[in-house]
Coordinates of C-alpha atoms in Angstrom, one line a residue:
Chain A
M29 CA -12.4 39.3 -4.7
R30 CA -13.1 38.8 -1.1
T31 CA -10.6 40.0 1.2
D32 CA -7.6 38.2 2.9
H33 CA -8.7 35.9 5.7
T34 CA -9.8 38.4 8.9
E35 CA -7.6 38.1 12.6
S36 CA -10.2 36.2 13.6
D37 CA -10.1 33.7 11.3
V38 CA -6.7 32.9 12.1
I39 CA -7.2 32.8 15.2
N40 CA -9.8 30.7 15.5
G41 CA -8.1 28.5 12.7
S42 CA -11.2 28.6 10.8
F43 CA -11.0 29.4 6.5
H44 CA -12.7 31.3 4.6
Q45 CA -14.0 29.2 1.4
P46 CA -12.5 30.8 -2.0
S47 CA -14.9 32.3 -3.8
D48 CA -16.2 31.4 -7.4
S49 CA -14.0 34.1 -8.7
E50 CA -10.6 33.1 -6.6
V51 CA -11.3 29.7 -7.2
Q52 CA -11.5 29.7 -11.2
R53 CA -8.6 32.3 -11.5
W54 CA -6.3 30.1 -9.4
M55 CA -7.0 26.7 -11.2
S56 CA -6.6 28.5 -14.3
S57 CA -3.4 29.0 -13.6
A58 CA -3.1 25.5 -11.9
F59 CA -4.0 24.4 -15.7
N60 CA -0.9 26.1 -17.3
M61 CA 1.0 24.3 -14.8
A62 CA -0.1 21.0 -16.1
I63 CA 0.0 21.7 -19.6
E64 CA 3.4 23.2 -18.6
A65 CA 3.9 19.1 -17.2
L66 CA 2.8 17.8 -20.6
E67 CA 4.7 19.7 -22.9
N68 CA 7.7 18.3 -21.1
G69 CA 6.6 15.1 -21.3
E70 CA 5.4 14.2 -17.6
V71 CA 1.7 13.5 -16.0
P72 CA -0.5 16.7 -16.9
V73 CA -0.6 17.6 -13.4
G74 CA -0.4 21.2 -12.2
C75 CA -1.1 23.0 -8.6
L76 CA 0.0 26.5 -6.6
L77 CA -0.2 27.0 -3.0
V78 CA -2.5 30.7 -2.1
Y79 CA -1.4 32.0 1.1
N80 CA -3.8 34.9 1.9
N81 CA -4.1 35.7 -2.1
I82 CA -0.2 35.1 -2.4
V83 CA 1.0 32.7 -4.5
L84 CA 3.6 31.0 -2.6
G85 CA 3.8 27.5 -4.6
K86 CA 3.4 26.8 -7.8
G87 CA 4.2 23.1 -9.6
R88 CA 4.0 20.3 -11.7
N89 CA 4.4 17.0 -11.9
E90 CA 8.3 16.2 -12.8
V91 CA 8.9 12.7 -11.5
N92 CA 11.1 11.3 -14.9
E93 CA 13.2 14.4 -14.8
T94 CA 14.9 13.6 -11.6
K95 CA 13.8 10.1 -11.2
N96 CA 12.2 10.1 -8.2
A97 CA 8.8 9.2 -8.3
T98 CA 8.0 11.1 -5.2
R99 CA 8.3 14.7 -7.1
H100 CA 3.8 15.4 -7.7
A101 CA 3.2 18.8 -8.5
E102 CA 2.4 19.2 -4.3
M103 CA 5.5 18.6 -3.4
V104 CA 7.2 20.6 -5.8
A105 CA 5.2 23.6 -4.6
L106 CA 5.4 22.7 -0.9
D107 CA 9.1 22.8 -1.4
Q108 CA 9.0 26.6 -2.5
V109 CA 6.3 27.1 0.6
L110 CA 8.8 25.5 2.8
E111 CA 11.3 27.7 1.1
W112 CA 9.1 31.3 1.1
C113 CA 8.5 30.7 5.2
S114 CA 12.2 29.7 5.6
H115 CA 13.4 33.3 4.4
R116 CA 11.2 34.6 6.3
D117 CA 11.8 32.7 9.5
L118 CA 8.0 31.6 9.6
D119 CA 7.0 28.1 11.0
P120 CA 6.0 26.7 8.3
K121 CA 3.0 24.9 9.8
E122 CA 1.1 27.8 10.7
V123 CA 1.7 29.4 7.3
C124 CA 0.2 25.9 5.8
K125 CA -3.0 26.4 8.2
H126 CA -4.1 29.1 6.1
T127 CA -3.0 27.9 2.6
V128 CA -5.2 26.5 0.3
L129 CA -3.8 23.9 -2.4
Y130 CA -5.3 24.0 -5.9
V131 CA -4.5 20.8 -8.3
T132 CA -6.1 19.8 -11.4
V133 CA -6.3 16.1 -10.1
E134 CA -7.0 14.3 -6.8
P135 CA -4.0 14.6 -4.9
C136 CA -2.8 10.5 -4.7
I137 CA -2.3 8.8 -1.2
T138 CA 1.4 10.4 -0.8
C139 CA 0.8 13.9 -1.3
A140 CA -2.7 13.7 0.8
A141 CA -0.5 12.6 3.7
A142 CA 2.1 15.5 3.0
L143 CA -0.6 17.9 3.0
R144 CA -1.6 16.8 6.5
L145 CA 1.4 16.8 7.9
L146 CA 2.2 20.0 6.7
N147 CA -2.1 21.2 8.2
V148 CA -3.1 22.6 4.9
P149 CA -7.0 22.5 5.7
L150 CA -8.6 22.9 2.7
V151 CA -7.7 21.9 -1.1
V152 CA -9.9 22.6 -4.5
Y153 CA -8.7 19.7 -7.0
G154 CA -10.5 18.9 -11.2
C155 CA -10.4 15.2 -11.9
K156 CA -10.4 12.3 -9.5
N157 CA -7.4 10.2 -9.3
E158 CA -9.0 7.0 -9.5
R159 CA -5.7 4.6 -9.2
F160 CA -3.9 6.4 -6.4
G161 CA -6.2 8.9 -5.1
G162 CA -5.9 10.1 -1.3
C163 CA -8.7 12.2 -0.5
G164 CA -11.4 8.8 -1.1
S165 CA -11.0 7.5 -4.4
V166 CA -8.2 4.8 -3.3
L167 CA -8.1 5.3 0.4
D168 CA -9.7 8.1 2.1
I169 CA -6.3 9.9 3.8
S170 CA -7.8 13.3 3.8
S171 CA -9.8 12.6 6.0
G172 CA -8.4 9.6 7.9
D173 CA -8.0 9.5 11.9
L174 CA -4.5 9.7 11.9
P175 CA -3.8 11.8 14.9
D176 CA -0.2 11.1 14.2
T177 CA 0.2 12.3 10.8
G178 CA -1.3 16.0 10.6
T179 CA -4.6 16.9 10.2
S180 CA -7.1 16.0 8.4
F181 CA -8.5 18.5 5.4
K182 CA -11.5 19.6 3.5
C183 CA -11.8 19.1 -0.8
I184 CA -13.7 20.6 -3.4
P185 CA -13.8 18.4 -6.3
G186 CA -15.1 18.7 -9.9
H187 CA -13.5 22.1 -10.8
R188 CA -13.0 21.8 -14.7
A189 CA -12.9 17.8 -14.1
E190 CA -13.5 16.7 -17.7
E191 CA -11.2 19.7 -18.7
A192 CA -8.2 17.8 -16.3
V193 CA -9.2 14.2 -17.5
D194 CA -8.8 15.1 -21.7
M195 CA -5.6 16.4 -20.5
L196 CA -4.4 13.1 -19.3
K197 CA -5.7 10.8 -21.6
T198 CA -3.9 12.7 -24.2
F199 CA -0.7 12.1 -21.9
Y200 CA -1.7 8.5 -21.8
K201 CA -2.0 8.6 -25.5
Q202 CA 1.2 9.7 -26.3
E203 CA 4.1 8.0 -26.9
N204 CA 6.3 8.1 -23.5
P205 CA 9.8 9.5 -24.7
N206 CA 11.4 8.4 -21.6
V207 CA 10.6 4.5 -23.2
A208 CA 12.3 3.4 -26.0
N209 CA 10.4 0.0 -26.2
P210 CA 7.3 0.0 -25.2
K211 CA 6.0 -3.3 -24.8
V212 CA 2.4 -3.1 -22.9
R213 CA 0.5 -0.5 -23.8
K214 CA -3.3 0.9 -22.1
E215 CA -5.3 3.6 -23.2
C216 CA -6.6 3.7 -20.4
V217 CA -6.8 7.1 -18.0
S218 CA -4.2 7.0 -15.2
P219 CA -4.3 9.9 -13.7
A220 CA -1.2 11.8 -11.5
G221 CA 0.8 9.3 -10.0
G222 CA 4.4 8.9 -10.1
T223 CA 5.7 7.0 -12.9
I224 CA 4.2 6.7 -16.2
T225 CA 6.6 4.4 -17.5
T226 CA 5.0 1.6 -15.4
H227 CA 2.9 1.7 -18.7
T228 CA 4.7 1.8 -21.2
E229 CA 8.2 0.0 -19.7
A230 CA 9.5 -2.9 -20.9
A231 CA 8.7 -5.2 -18.0
P232 CA 11.4 -7.9 -17.0
H233 CA 10.0 -8.6 -14.1
E234 CA 7.3 -11.0 -13.4
D235 CA 5.2 -8.4 -11.3
D236 CA 5.9 -5.8 -13.7
V237 CA 3.9 -7.9 -16.1
K238 CA 1.6 -8.4 -13.7
M239 CA 1.0 -4.5 -13.0
A240 CA 0.6 -3.4 -16.7
V241 CA -2.1 -6.0 -17.3
S242 CA -4.1 -5.8 -14.4
D243 CA -3.7 -1.8 -15.2
Chain B
M8 CA 27.2 14.5 -2.8
F9 CA 29.3 11.6 -0.6
K10 CA 29.4 8.8 -2.8
M11 CA 29.9 5.8 -0.2
E12 CA 32.9 4.5 1.2
P13 CA 33.3 0.7 0.2
E14 CA 32.2 -0.8 3.6
T15 CA 35.8 -1.7 4.8
K16 CA 34.8 -0.6 8.3
K17 CA 34.1 -4.3 10.3
R18 CA 30.8 -4.4 11.4
K19 CA 30.2 -4.9 15.0
G20 CA 27.1 -6.8 14.0
M21 CA 26.4 -9.1 16.3
E22 CA 25.7 -6.9 18.9
Y23 CA 22.5 -7.9 18.5
D24 CA 21.7 -11.5 19.3
P25 CA 20.0 -12.2 16.0
D26 CA 18.0 -15.5 18.2
S27 CA 15.8 -12.7 20.2
W28 CA 13.8 -11.5 17.0
H29 CA 11.6 -13.0 14.9
V30 CA 10.7 -11.9 10.9
L31 CA 6.6 -12.3 10.6
P32 CA 5.1 -11.1 7.4
V33 CA 2.4 -8.6 7.6
L34 CA -0.4 -10.3 5.7
S35 CA -3.5 -8.6 3.9
D36 CA -6.6 -8.8 6.2
E37 CA -8.0 -11.5 3.6
M38 CA -4.8 -13.5 5.1
S39 CA -4.7 -12.5 8.6
D40 CA -8.2 -12.3 10.0
D41 CA -10.5 -15.5 10.7
V42 CA -12.3 -17.0 7.9
K43 CA -16.3 -16.1 8.1
L44 CA -18.9 -18.9 8.7
L45 CA -21.6 -19.0 7.0
D46 CA -24.8 -21.2 8.9
A47 CA -25.9 -24.6 6.7
Y48 CA -27.8 -27.7 7.0
A49 CA -25.8 -31.3 7.1
A50 CA -27.5 -34.7 6.8
P51 CA -26.1 -38.2 8.2
I52 CA -25.7 -40.6 5.2
T53 CA -27.1 -43.8 6.8
D54 CA -26.6 -45.7 3.4
K55 CA -23.2 -45.0 2.5
R56 CA -24.2 -46.6 -0.9
Q57 CA -26.3 -43.9 -1.9
T58 CA -23.2 -40.8 -1.3
S59 CA -22.4 -40.3 -4.7
R60 CA -25.7 -40.5 -5.8
L61 CA -26.9 -38.1 -2.7
V62 CA -24.1 -35.8 -3.9
K63 CA -25.3 -35.5 -7.4
D64 CA -29.2 -34.7 -6.8
L65 CA -28.0 -33.0 -3.4
S66 CA -26.0 -30.4 -5.9
V67 CA -28.8 -30.3 -8.7
V68 CA -31.2 -28.8 -5.5
H69 CA -28.6 -27.0 -4.0
P70 CA -25.9 -26.7 -5.7
L71 CA -23.6 -23.9 -3.9
A72 CA -22.3 -22.0 -6.2
D73 CA -19.7 -19.8 -4.3
L74 CA -18.1 -22.3 -2.1
H75 CA -16.3 -24.3 -3.9
H76 CA -14.0 -24.9 -1.4
I77 CA -16.1 -26.7 0.6
K78 CA -15.8 -30.3 0.9
R79 CA -19.7 -31.5 0.4
V80 CA -18.9 -34.9 2.1
R81 CA -17.1 -35.2 5.5
A82 CA -16.1 -38.4 7.6
C83 CA -18.7 -38.5 10.8
K84 CA -16.3 -36.9 13.7
D85 CA -17.9 -39.4 16.2
K86 CA -15.9 -43.0 15.4
S87 CA -18.5 -45.0 17.3
S88 CA -21.3 -43.2 15.4
P89 CA -23.6 -45.6 12.8
H90 CA -23.5 -43.5 10.1
P91 CA -20.5 -42.8 8.7
L92 CA -20.5 -40.2 6.4
E93 CA -22.0 -36.9 6.5
V94 CA -23.0 -34.1 3.7
I95 CA -24.0 -30.5 3.4
V96 CA -27.6 -29.9 2.4
C97 CA -27.5 -26.5 1.4
L98 CA -27.2 -22.8 3.4
V99 CA -29.7 -21.9 6.0
S100 CA -29.9 -18.8 3.5
D101 CA -30.9 -21.3 0.4
V102 CA -34.4 -22.4 2.2
S103 CA -37.1 -20.3 3.8
V104 CA -37.7 -22.6 6.7
P105 CA -41.3 -21.3 8.0
T106 CA -40.3 -20.0 11.5
T107 CA -43.2 -21.0 12.8
F108 CA -41.7 -24.1 13.4
V109 CA -38.8 -22.9 15.4
T110 CA -40.3 -20.4 17.6
Q111 CA -43.5 -22.8 17.9
H112 CA -42.9 -26.3 18.2
Q113 CA -39.3 -26.4 19.0
R114 CA -39.0 -28.4 15.9
P115 CA -35.6 -28.4 13.4
A116 CA -36.3 -28.4 10.0
S117 CA -37.3 -31.1 8.3
L118 CA -35.5 -32.9 5.0
T119 CA -38.4 -31.8 3.4
D120 CA -38.6 -27.9 4.3
L121 CA -34.8 -28.6 2.7
L122 CA -35.5 -30.5 -0.3
S123 CA -38.8 -28.7 -1.7
S124 CA -38.2 -30.7 -5.0
K125 CA -41.1 -32.9 -5.3
D126 CA -39.0 -36.0 -6.6
F127 CA -36.1 -36.1 -4.3
N128 CA -35.3 -39.2 -3.7
F129 CA -34.5 -39.2 0.4
E130 CA -33.0 -42.6 0.7
G131 CA -29.6 -42.9 2.9
L132 CA -30.4 -39.3 4.0
G133 CA -30.7 -38.7 7.9
E134 CA -32.2 -36.1 9.8
P135 CA -30.9 -32.6 9.0
F136 CA -28.6 -30.5 12.1
P137 CA -27.3 -27.3 11.6
V138 CA -23.9 -26.7 10.9
R139 CA -21.1 -23.6 10.5
I140 CA -18.9 -23.7 7.5
P141 CA -16.1 -21.4 6.2
A142 CA -17.2 -18.7 3.9
R143 CA -14.2 -18.6 1.7
A144 CA -11.7 -20.7 1.0
P145 CA -8.6 -20.5 4.0
L146 CA -5.8 -18.7 2.7
T147 CA -3.4 -19.4 4.8
R148 CA -2.2 -22.8 7.6
P149 CA -3.8 -21.2 10.5
Q150 CA -7.0 -20.4 8.8
F151 CA -6.8 -23.7 7.0
E152 CA -6.6 -25.4 10.5
R153 CA -9.3 -23.4 12.1
A154 CA -12.2 -23.6 9.4
S155 CA -11.5 -27.1 9.2
R156 CA -12.4 -27.8 12.9
H157 CA -16.1 -26.4 11.2
W158 CA -16.6 -28.5 7.9
P159 CA -13.7 -29.7 5.5
T160 CA -12.3 -27.6 3.0
S161 CA -9.7 -27.3 0.1
F162 CA -6.9 -25.4 0.9
H163 CA -3.9 -24.4 -1.6
E164 CA -1.1 -24.0 0.1
D165 CA 1.5 -21.0 -0.2
K166 CA 4.6 -22.4 0.9
R167 CA 6.6 -19.3 1.7
V168 CA 3.3 -18.3 3.6
T169 CA 3.1 -20.9 6.3
L170 CA 7.0 -20.7 7.0
G171 CA 6.7 -17.0 7.3
L172 CA 3.7 -17.0 9.9
K173 CA 6.3 -19.7 11.3
G174 CA 8.9 -17.5 11.4
Q175 CA 11.2 -20.4 9.7
L176 CA 10.8 -18.3 6.2
F177 CA 14.7 -17.2 6.3
T178 CA 17.5 -19.2 7.2
S179 CA 20.2 -18.1 9.7
R180 CA 22.3 -16.7 6.7
Q181 CA 19.4 -14.5 5.6
K182 CA 18.5 -13.5 9.0
A183 CA 22.4 -12.4 9.5
K184 CA 22.2 -10.7 6.2
I185 CA 19.1 -8.5 7.3
Q186 CA 20.4 -8.0 10.9
E187 CA 23.3 -6.2 8.7
Y188 CA 21.2 -4.6 6.8
M189 CA 19.2 -3.4 9.8
T190 CA 22.1 -2.4 11.9
T191 CA 23.4 0.2 9.2
A192 CA 19.8 1.5 9.5
V193 CA 19.9 1.9 12.7
E194 CA 23.4 3.5 13.2
A195 CA 22.0 5.9 11.0
A196 CA 19.4 6.9 12.9
R197 CA 21.3 7.3 15.6
S198 CA 23.6 9.5 13.1
G199 CA 20.1 11.5 12.6
R200 CA 19.7 11.7 16.7
E201 CA 22.8 13.3 17.1
E202 CA 22.1 16.3 15.0
G203 CA 18.7 16.3 16.6
M204 CA 16.7 14.6 14.5
D205 CA 14.0 12.0 15.3
A206 CA 15.7 8.4 15.4
A207 CA 15.0 6.8 11.9
G208 CA 16.4 5.2 9.5
A209 CA 16.4 3.6 6.4
V210 CA 18.3 1.4 4.4
I211 CA 17.8 0.1 0.5
V212 CA 19.7 -2.3 -0.9
D213 CA 20.1 -4.5 -4.3
P214 CA 19.4 -7.9 -3.2
K215 CA 20.9 -8.9 -6.5
S216 CA 24.5 -7.6 -5.4
G217 CA 24.2 -7.5 -2.0
Q218 CA 25.3 -3.9 -2.4
I219 CA 24.0 -1.1 -0.4
I220 CA 22.7 1.8 -2.6
A221 CA 21.1 4.7 -0.3
V222 CA 21.4 4.8 3.4
G223 CA 19.3 7.5 5.2
H224 CA 17.8 8.7 8.4
D225 CA 15.1 11.6 9.4
L226 CA 16.2 15.3 8.1
T227 CA 12.7 16.6 10.1
R228 CA 14.3 19.1 11.0
D229 CA 15.2 20.8 7.8
H230 CA 12.2 19.9 5.9
P231 CA 9.0 18.7 7.5
L232 CA 8.6 15.7 4.9
H233 CA 12.0 14.3 5.1
H234 CA 11.3 11.2 6.8
A235 CA 13.8 8.3 6.7
V236 CA 12.4 7.1 3.5
M237 CA 11.9 9.9 1.8
V238 CA 15.4 10.9 1.8
C239 CA 16.7 7.2 1.0
I240 CA 13.8 7.1 -2.5
D241 CA 16.0 10.8 -3.1
L242 CA 19.2 9.0 -2.5
V243 CA 18.8 6.0 -5.0
A244 CA 17.3 9.0 -7.4
W245 CA 20.7 10.5 -7.0
A246 CA 22.3 7.0 -7.5
Q247 CA 20.8 6.5 -11.0
G248 CA 21.5 10.2 -12.0
G249 CA 18.2 12.1 -10.7
G250 CA 18.2 13.6 -7.4
V251 CA 16.7 16.9 -6.3
Y252 CA 17.7 17.9 -2.8
T253 CA 21.8 17.8 -1.3
Y254 CA 22.6 15.8 1.6
E255 CA 26.4 17.5 2.5
K256 CA 25.2 18.2 6.1
H257 CA 24.5 15.2 7.0
P258 CA 27.4 12.9 5.8
A259 CA 25.3 9.6 7.6
C260 CA 22.8 10.0 4.4
R261 CA 24.9 8.4 1.5
Y262 CA 24.8 6.3 -1.7
T263 CA 26.5 4.2 -4.4
A264 CA 26.0 5.7 -7.9
S265 CA 24.9 3.3 -10.4
D266 CA 28.2 2.0 -12.1
P267 CA 27.9 3.3 -15.9
Q268 CA 30.4 1.2 -17.1
L269 CA 27.7 -1.8 -16.9
Y270 CA 25.1 0.0 -18.7
A271 CA 27.4 2.1 -21.1
G272 CA 27.1 -0.7 -24.0
H273 CA 23.8 -1.1 -23.7
S274 CA 22.5 2.6 -24.0
E275 CA 24.4 3.9 -27.3
T276 CA 22.7 0.5 -29.0
S277 CA 19.1 1.0 -29.8
G278 CA 18.5 4.3 -26.9
S279 CA 17.1 1.1 -24.9
E280 CA 18.2 1.9 -21.5
G281 CA 15.1 1.6 -20.0
S282 CA 14.9 -2.4 -19.4
V283 CA 18.6 -2.1 -18.5
Q284 CA 19.1 0.7 -16.0
P285 CA 18.1 0.8 -13.1
Y286 CA 14.4 2.0 -12.7
I287 CA 13.8 3.6 -9.6
C288 CA 13.5 0.9 -6.7
T289 CA 12.3 -1.5 -8.8
G290 CA 13.6 -5.1 -7.6
Y291 CA 15.1 -3.0 -4.6
E292 CA 14.7 -3.9 -0.7
L293 CA 14.3 -1.3 2.0
Y294 CA 15.4 -1.7 5.5
V295 CA 13.8 1.2 8.3
T296 CA 13.7 1.0 11.8
R297 CA 10.4 1.8 12.0
E298 CA 6.8 1.3 10.2
P299 CA 7.0 3.8 7.1
C300 CA 4.3 6.3 7.5
V301 CA 1.6 7.1 5.0
M302 CA 3.0 9.5 3.2
C303 CA 6.2 7.3 3.0
A304 CA 4.4 4.1 2.4
M305 CA 3.0 5.0 -0.7
A306 CA 6.3 6.8 -2.2
L307 CA 7.5 3.4 -2.2
V308 CA 4.1 2.2 -4.3
H309 CA 5.2 5.1 -6.5
S310 CA 8.9 3.8 -6.9
R311 CA 8.4 0.0 -6.7
I312 CA 9.9 -1.2 -4.3
S313 CA 10.1 -5.0 -3.9
R314 CA 10.6 -6.1 0.0
V315 CA 10.2 -3.8 3.0
F316 CA 11.7 -5.3 6.1
Y317 CA 11.1 -2.5 9.7
G318 CA 11.7 -3.0 12.8
A319 CA 9.1 -1.4 15.3
A320 CA 5.4 -1.0 14.7
S321 CA 4.5 2.9 14.3
P322 CA 0.8 4.4 15.6
D323 CA -0.3 5.3 12.6
G324 CA 1.7 3.1 10.5
A325 CA 0.6 2.1 7.0
L326 CA 2.6 -1.2 6.0
G327 CA 0.3 -3.1 9.1
T328 CA -0.7 -0.4 11.6
K329 CA -3.2 1.6 10.3
Y330 CA -3.2 0.6 6.5
K331 CA -2.0 -2.2 4.6
I332 CA -1.0 0.4 1.4
H333 CA 1.5 -3.0 0.1
C334 CA -1.2 -5.2 -0.7
Q335 CA -4.1 -2.6 -0.9
K336 CA -6.2 -4.2 -3.5
E337 CA -6.6 -1.1 -5.9
L338 CA -3.1 -0.1 -6.1
N339 CA -1.1 -1.0 -9.3
H340 CA 1.7 -2.4 -7.4
H341 CA 2.6 -4.2 -4.2
F342 CA 5.4 -6.1 -2.3
D343 CA 5.9 -7.9 0.6
V344 CA 6.6 -6.6 4.4
Y345 CA 8.2 -8.2 6.9
K346 CA 8.1 -6.7 10.6
G347 CA 9.8 -7.6 13.8
V348 CA 13.8 -7.0 12.6
M349 CA 16.0 -6.2 15.4
R350 CA 13.0 -5.6 17.4
Q351 CA 13.9 -3.7 21.0
A352 CA 16.9 -2.2 19.2
C353 CA 14.1 -0.2 16.9
E354 CA 11.6 0.1 19.7
E355 CA 14.7 1.7 21.7
L356 CA 15.3 4.4 19.2
T357 CA 11.7 5.2 19.1
P358 CA 9.4 4.7 22.7
F359 CA 5.8 5.0 22.0
K360 CA 4.3 8.2 23.4

């Protein structure tokens, strides 16, 4: 295991690449969070925010239980980091500048922008997010030219990607407990986004029908 | 949590002149960019009686497969011309005319260059000349008008888009309503500013009832991700029995709870409440003083918003300026966006840096 960032790392704003053992350790914890999401009827995405070898935030998708489509694992974990900072009277952006996100699925466009706004410099993730991905799959927000939207960040993709995909597949195969009367079902892999109910929801609205069919 | 008071306070409302601003649709690049042009050869039809035969024969040799929008024959622009009709022979890319013709002899391509098929009957066809034709079907009336100057195309007009581009999509009554909602968003922005927040405000409306579901303003001093739109999305969640954050300290951030009476009967029967109860922002409209950022714009996709109206553009805006997330093809939900609502009042809130 490597040591914490040195003083000069912090001063230069540079960032050490996490070692293989660090990646394995934190990602395995992120996968546990994803399993927890799965057990709670949420899209199986889990993540950790790690600062100086300390886990400042842990999160899993909780969109269905909060009825807020932005409650992705990353947003939940970021809230914990903010709280940690506020207890210590630290500037969250300064702390986030030295924090790595470990997440089972590529962050969506919303989360990628949020990570930029908080200056998180590095994201280690499992599988791609073909439907909503903000680190290249749909848009590349992570390295986009957005001077008014925080700072860009680097990504290390592909850690246990197949496993992350399998979990999503498992989720999309099972009945969505939040929708009693699914009208449309699709056997497709649809990573983390907001609202799983899209696929199975009874679709009264024309757009919804179109959306479900085109998924 | 504050429940929203019924709107007893009379709107000062007409503080702004509804004629002083225009609502303009934010269209996809496909709809707003100029249609690209392709180089082609056309030829005059010197014997009108040969027209249908020539069109048939030409379409065998050069079918113009991806150009169904192109009308193969056009009436000649110059009325005094001896030949009244002109026809597209082929695209420049369909044939390989030896470059020597052009460079050394300055001779334009001939019919035999373009129609190498031995048994082509040239009767009634004059010498070819270069033209430029639209590469794809025009989607809007301005595109159609520009494309038609080059060569006639078919056009399936979307009347709403045409009216939108002329700033005539909304009646003056609708415009007054839009102004009323945006005025509420501006007032929310000002309340936020009084608390030391960024001056950005947002309102979410159920257009079916005309009811305001949520009013929010920027809260980034409390939480760096609490832009006005994110606040409103969470307030809508509260209105539906969910929600994450508390807003007691910010009285201008408020919501109207869904009427439980309205849904009670249905949810007890087959448990199919999903189809009856409001589902996040499905069917709702957002009025926001400034163009949402990437985070907020994508949050609106996740939330299934149906329409967005904003006042001022933002430098990193994701609904028109840097991205057009509302019409991003790969995403599974799209919505209409209109800009320019009470533009001046909104720009005054958000001075460009």
